Coordinates of C-alpha atoms in Angstrom, one line a residue:
M1 CA 51.1 -44.6 116.4
I2 CA 51.0 -48.4 116.8
K3 CA 47.6 -50.2 116.7
I4 CA 47.3 -53.8 117.9
T5 CA 44.2 -55.6 116.9
N6 CA 43.3 -59.2 117.9
L7 CA 46.9 -60.2 118.4
K8 CA 47.4 -63.7 119.6
K9 CA 50.2 -66.2 120.2
Q10 CA 50.1 -69.6 121.7
F11 CA 53.0 -71.8 122.6
S12 CA 51.5 -75.3 123.1
E13 CA 49.2 -74.9 126.1
T14 CA 50.7 -71.5 127.1
C15 CA 49.0 -68.2 126.0
A16 CA 52.0 -65.8 125.3
C17 CA 49.8 -63.0 123.9
D18 CA 46.1 -62.3 123.7
I19 CA 45.5 -58.6 123.1
P20 CA 42.1 -57.8 121.4
S21 CA 42.8 -54.0 121.1
F22 CA 45.7 -51.8 122.2
Q23 CA 46.9 -48.4 120.9
I24 CA 50.3 -46.8 121.6
N25 CA 50.2 -43.1 120.8
D26 CA 52.7 -40.9 119.2
G27 CA 55.1 -39.6 121.9
D28 CA 54.2 -42.2 124.5
I29 CA 57.0 -43.6 126.7
L30 CA 55.3 -46.9 127.3
G31 CA 56.7 -49.1 130.1
L32 CA 55.8 -52.8 129.7
V33 CA 55.9 -54.6 133.0
G34 CA 55.0 -58.1 134.3
N35 CA 56.6 -61.1 135.9
N36 CA 58.6 -63.7 134.0
G37 CA 56.4 -65.4 131.4
A38 CA 54.0 -62.4 131.2
G39 CA 54.6 -62.1 127.4
K40 CA 56.7 -58.9 127.2
T41 CA 59.4 -60.2 124.9
T42 CA 56.9 -62.2 122.8
L43 CA 54.9 -59.0 122.2
F44 CA 58.1 -57.1 121.2
R45 CA 59.1 -59.8 118.9
M46 CA 55.7 -59.7 117.1
L47 CA 55.9 -55.9 116.9
L48 CA 59.3 -56.3 115.1
D49 CA 58.2 -59.1 112.8
L50 CA 60.6 -61.5 114.5
L51 CA 57.9 -63.8 115.6
K52 CA 54.8 -64.7 113.6
A53 CA 51.5 -64.1 115.3
D54 CA 48.8 -66.9 115.2
N55 CA 46.2 -64.2 114.6
G56 CA 45.7 -60.4 114.4
S57 CA 47.8 -57.5 113.3
V58 CA 50.1 -54.7 114.2
E59 CA 49.8 -51.4 112.3
Y60 CA 52.3 -48.6 112.3
I61 CA 51.0 -45.2 111.4
F62 CA 53.6 -42.5 110.8
A63 CA 53.0 -38.8 110.2
P64 CA 55.3 -37.0 107.8
T65 CA 58.5 -36.3 109.6
P66 CA 61.4 -35.7 107.3
D67 CA 64.9 -36.1 108.7
A68 CA 67.9 -34.9 106.8
T69 CA 70.1 -37.7 108.3
V70 CA 67.8 -40.5 107.0
P71 CA 66.9 -40.1 103.3
D72 CA 63.3 -40.7 102.4
V73 CA 62.2 -41.3 106.0
S74 CA 59.1 -39.2 105.5
T75 CA 55.9 -41.0 104.7
S76 CA 52.6 -39.3 103.9
G77 CA 50.8 -40.5 107.0
E78 CA 50.3 -43.9 105.3
S79 CA 49.7 -47.1 107.3
L80 CA 52.6 -49.4 107.4
I81 CA 51.6 -53.0 108.2
N82 CA 53.6 -55.5 110.1
P83 CA 54.1 -58.2 109.2
T84 CA 52.1 -59.0 106.1
S85 CA 51.9 -56.0 103.8
S86 CA 55.1 -53.9 103.9
E87 CA 58.6 -53.6 105.2
A88 CA 58.7 -49.8 105.0
W89 CA 58.0 -49.6 108.8
K90 CA 61.6 -50.8 109.4
R91 CA 62.9 -47.4 108.3
H92 CA 61.1 -45.7 111.1
V93 CA 61.8 -48.1 114.0
G94 CA 65.0 -48.7 116.0
A95 CA 65.1 -51.7 118.4
Y96 CA 67.3 -53.8 120.6
I97 CA 66.1 -57.1 122.1
D98 CA 69.2 -59.1 122.7
E99 CA 72.7 -59.9 121.5
G100 CA 71.4 -61.5 118.4
F101 CA 71.0 -58.0 117.0
L102 CA 74.7 -57.4 117.1
I103 CA 77.4 -58.3 114.6
D104 CA 79.9 -59.4 117.2
F105 CA 82.9 -59.9 115.0
L106 CA 83.0 -56.1 114.4
T107 CA 84.2 -53.4 116.8
P108 CA 81.5 -51.0 118.0
E109 CA 82.8 -48.3 115.5
E110 CA 82.7 -50.8 112.6
Y111 CA 79.2 -51.9 113.6
F112 CA 77.8 -48.3 113.9
A113 CA 79.5 -47.5 110.5
F114 CA 77.7 -50.4 108.9
L115 CA 74.3 -49.5 110.4
G116 CA 74.8 -45.9 109.2
K117 CA 75.7 -47.0 105.7
V118 CA 72.7 -49.3 105.2
S119 CA 70.6 -46.4 106.5
G120 CA 71.9 -43.9 104.0
M121 CA 74.0 -42.0 106.6
T122 CA 77.4 -40.7 105.7
Q123 CA 80.4 -41.6 107.9
Q124 CA 80.5 -37.9 109.0
Q125 CA 76.9 -38.1 110.0
V126 CA 77.5 -41.3 112.0
D127 CA 80.5 -39.8 113.8
E128 CA 78.6 -36.6 114.6
R129 CA 75.7 -38.7 116.0
L130 CA 77.9 -40.8 118.2
K131 CA 79.0 -37.7 120.1
D132 CA 75.6 -37.7 121.7
F133 CA 76.4 -41.0 123.4
E134 CA 79.8 -40.3 124.8
R135 CA 78.6 -39.9 128.3
F136 CA 76.6 -43.1 128.1
A137 CA 79.5 -44.9 126.6
N138 CA 81.6 -43.7 129.5
G139 CA 85.0 -44.3 127.7
E140 CA 84.3 -48.1 127.6
I141 CA 83.1 -48.5 124.0
F142 CA 84.6 -46.0 121.6
G143 CA 88.3 -46.2 120.8
Q144 CA 88.9 -49.5 122.7
K145 CA 89.7 -51.6 119.7
K146 CA 87.7 -54.5 121.1
L147 CA 85.4 -56.7 119.2
I148 CA 81.8 -56.6 120.4
R149 CA 82.0 -60.3 121.4
N150 CA 84.8 -59.4 123.8
L151 CA 82.8 -56.6 125.6
S152 CA 81.2 -57.1 128.9
A153 CA 77.5 -57.8 129.0
G154 CA 76.8 -54.2 130.1
N155 CA 78.9 -52.7 127.3
K156 CA 77.1 -55.0 124.7
M157 CA 73.9 -53.6 126.1
K158 CA 75.1 -50.1 125.6
V159 CA 76.2 -50.9 121.9
G160 CA 72.7 -52.3 121.3
I161 CA 70.9 -49.3 122.8
I162 CA 73.1 -46.8 120.8
S163 CA 72.4 -48.8 117.6
A164 CA 68.7 -48.5 118.2
L165 CA 68.9 -44.8 118.6
L166 CA 71.5 -44.1 116.0
R167 CA 69.2 -43.2 113.0
K168 CA 66.9 -41.1 115.2
P169 CA 64.0 -43.4 114.6
E170 CA 60.4 -42.3 115.3
T171 CA 59.7 -45.4 117.3
V172 CA 62.2 -47.1 119.7
I173 CA 61.7 -50.6 121.2
L174 CA 64.1 -51.8 124.0
D175 CA 63.8 -55.1 125.8
E176 CA 65.2 -54.9 129.4
P177 CA 67.6 -52.0 128.6
F178 CA 68.6 -51.6 132.2
N179 CA 69.9 -55.1 132.5
F180 CA 73.7 -55.4 133.1
L181 CA 74.2 -51.6 133.4
D182 CA 75.9 -50.3 136.5
P183 CA 73.9 -47.7 138.5
T184 CA 75.5 -44.7 136.9
S185 CA 74.8 -46.0 133.4
Q186 CA 71.2 -46.8 134.4
L187 CA 70.7 -43.1 135.5
V188 CA 72.4 -41.8 132.3
L189 CA 70.1 -44.1 130.2
K190 CA 67.1 -42.7 131.9
H191 CA 68.1 -39.2 131.0
L192 CA 69.1 -40.3 127.5
L193 CA 65.6 -41.8 126.8
T194 CA 63.6 -39.0 128.2
D195 CA 65.7 -36.3 126.5
Y196 CA 65.3 -38.2 123.2
N197 CA 61.6 -38.4 123.6
R198 CA 61.3 -34.7 124.5
E199 CA 63.5 -33.5 121.7
T200 CA 62.2 -35.7 118.9
G201 CA 58.6 -36.6 120.0
A202 CA 59.6 -40.3 119.4
T203 CA 57.5 -43.1 120.7
I204 CA 59.5 -45.3 123.1
L205 CA 58.6 -48.8 124.3
I206 CA 60.6 -50.5 127.0
S207 CA 60.1 -53.6 129.0
S208 CA 61.9 -54.0 132.3
H209 CA 61.9 -55.9 135.6
N210 CA 63.2 -52.7 137.3
L211 CA 60.0 -51.2 138.4
Q212 CA 61.6 -48.0 139.8
H213 CA 63.3 -47.0 136.6
T214 CA 60.3 -47.9 134.5
V215 CA 58.0 -45.8 136.6
D216 CA 60.5 -42.9 136.6
I217 CA 60.6 -42.5 132.8
S218 CA 57.3 -43.8 131.4
T219 CA 54.3 -41.6 130.7
R220 CA 52.2 -44.7 130.5
I221 CA 52.5 -48.3 131.8
A222 CA 50.9 -51.5 130.5
L223 CA 50.9 -54.4 133.0
L224 CA 51.0 -57.9 131.4
E225 CA 49.8 -61.1 132.9
H226 CA 49.9 -64.4 130.9
G227 CA 49.9 -62.5 127.6
V228 CA 47.0 -60.2 128.5
V229 CA 47.2 -56.4 129.2
I230 CA 45.4 -56.3 132.5
R231 CA 46.1 -52.7 133.3
D232 CA 46.7 -49.7 131.1
L233 CA 47.8 -47.0 133.6
P234 CA 48.6 -43.3 133.0
N235 CA 51.8 -42.4 134.8
A236 CA 51.9 -38.6 135.2
E237 CA 54.5 -37.9 137.9
G238 CA 54.8 -41.6 138.8
S239 CA 51.0 -41.9 139.6
A240 CA 51.1 -45.6 138.6
R241 CA 53.6 -46.6 141.3
T242 CA 51.3 -47.4 144.1
E243 CA 49.0 -49.6 142.0
L244 CA 52.0 -51.4 140.6
E245 CA 53.6 -52.0 143.9
A246 CA 50.3 -53.3 145.3
Y247 CA 50.0 -55.7 142.4
F248 CA 53.6 -57.1 142.6
S249 CA 53.6 -57.3 146.4
A250 CA 50.5 -59.5 146.2
E251 CA 52.0 -61.9 143.8

């Protein structure tokens, strides 16, 4: 669970975030939508302690969920506070925001091996886990002997998404994950994320300008405008689609 309380961020005269109270429940697939400048990336950066809030807090609360591939990942249901009190939340969260997350002078295999090592995974565990992403990689990432910096934008996105999911985190945060992907890869990613949510019970947060894909996979949608959550919509069987289309067509 993620609890947001009185979270505010101002850039000069622009309000980038003003969220008095918002809760993201365990197992949610939360789609974050809004036009450019709505505050989606700013919110994600504050959730990941990459950007300091002017006021307020984010609280991660994890139930005990031991995972043999990630030593000591279990908590005892304690609250892990971001950003001021603890860094323990980082063991439970996988994220990809942009290319700045990547180490681009490595090959994808070297990068995944590094991530696995710092997470306490053996190389065998990393190799076994990467098999889950072979369809998504589509023969364009593994075994190509290319540095990440020399990959296409779409394949860099794939590396970032795989890195976020590699450790099987309890919470996944992805900013514009459908960007740069070809239509086939977008469809595979939708199945990858929904299957991951169903199999692990993980909480997944995505932001996207692609309204169709977001509605297709999200169980809940938050609509942002000028840093404020103006709608919090349940999305069983795409029920939020009509209201969202009406909002964006009126803009």
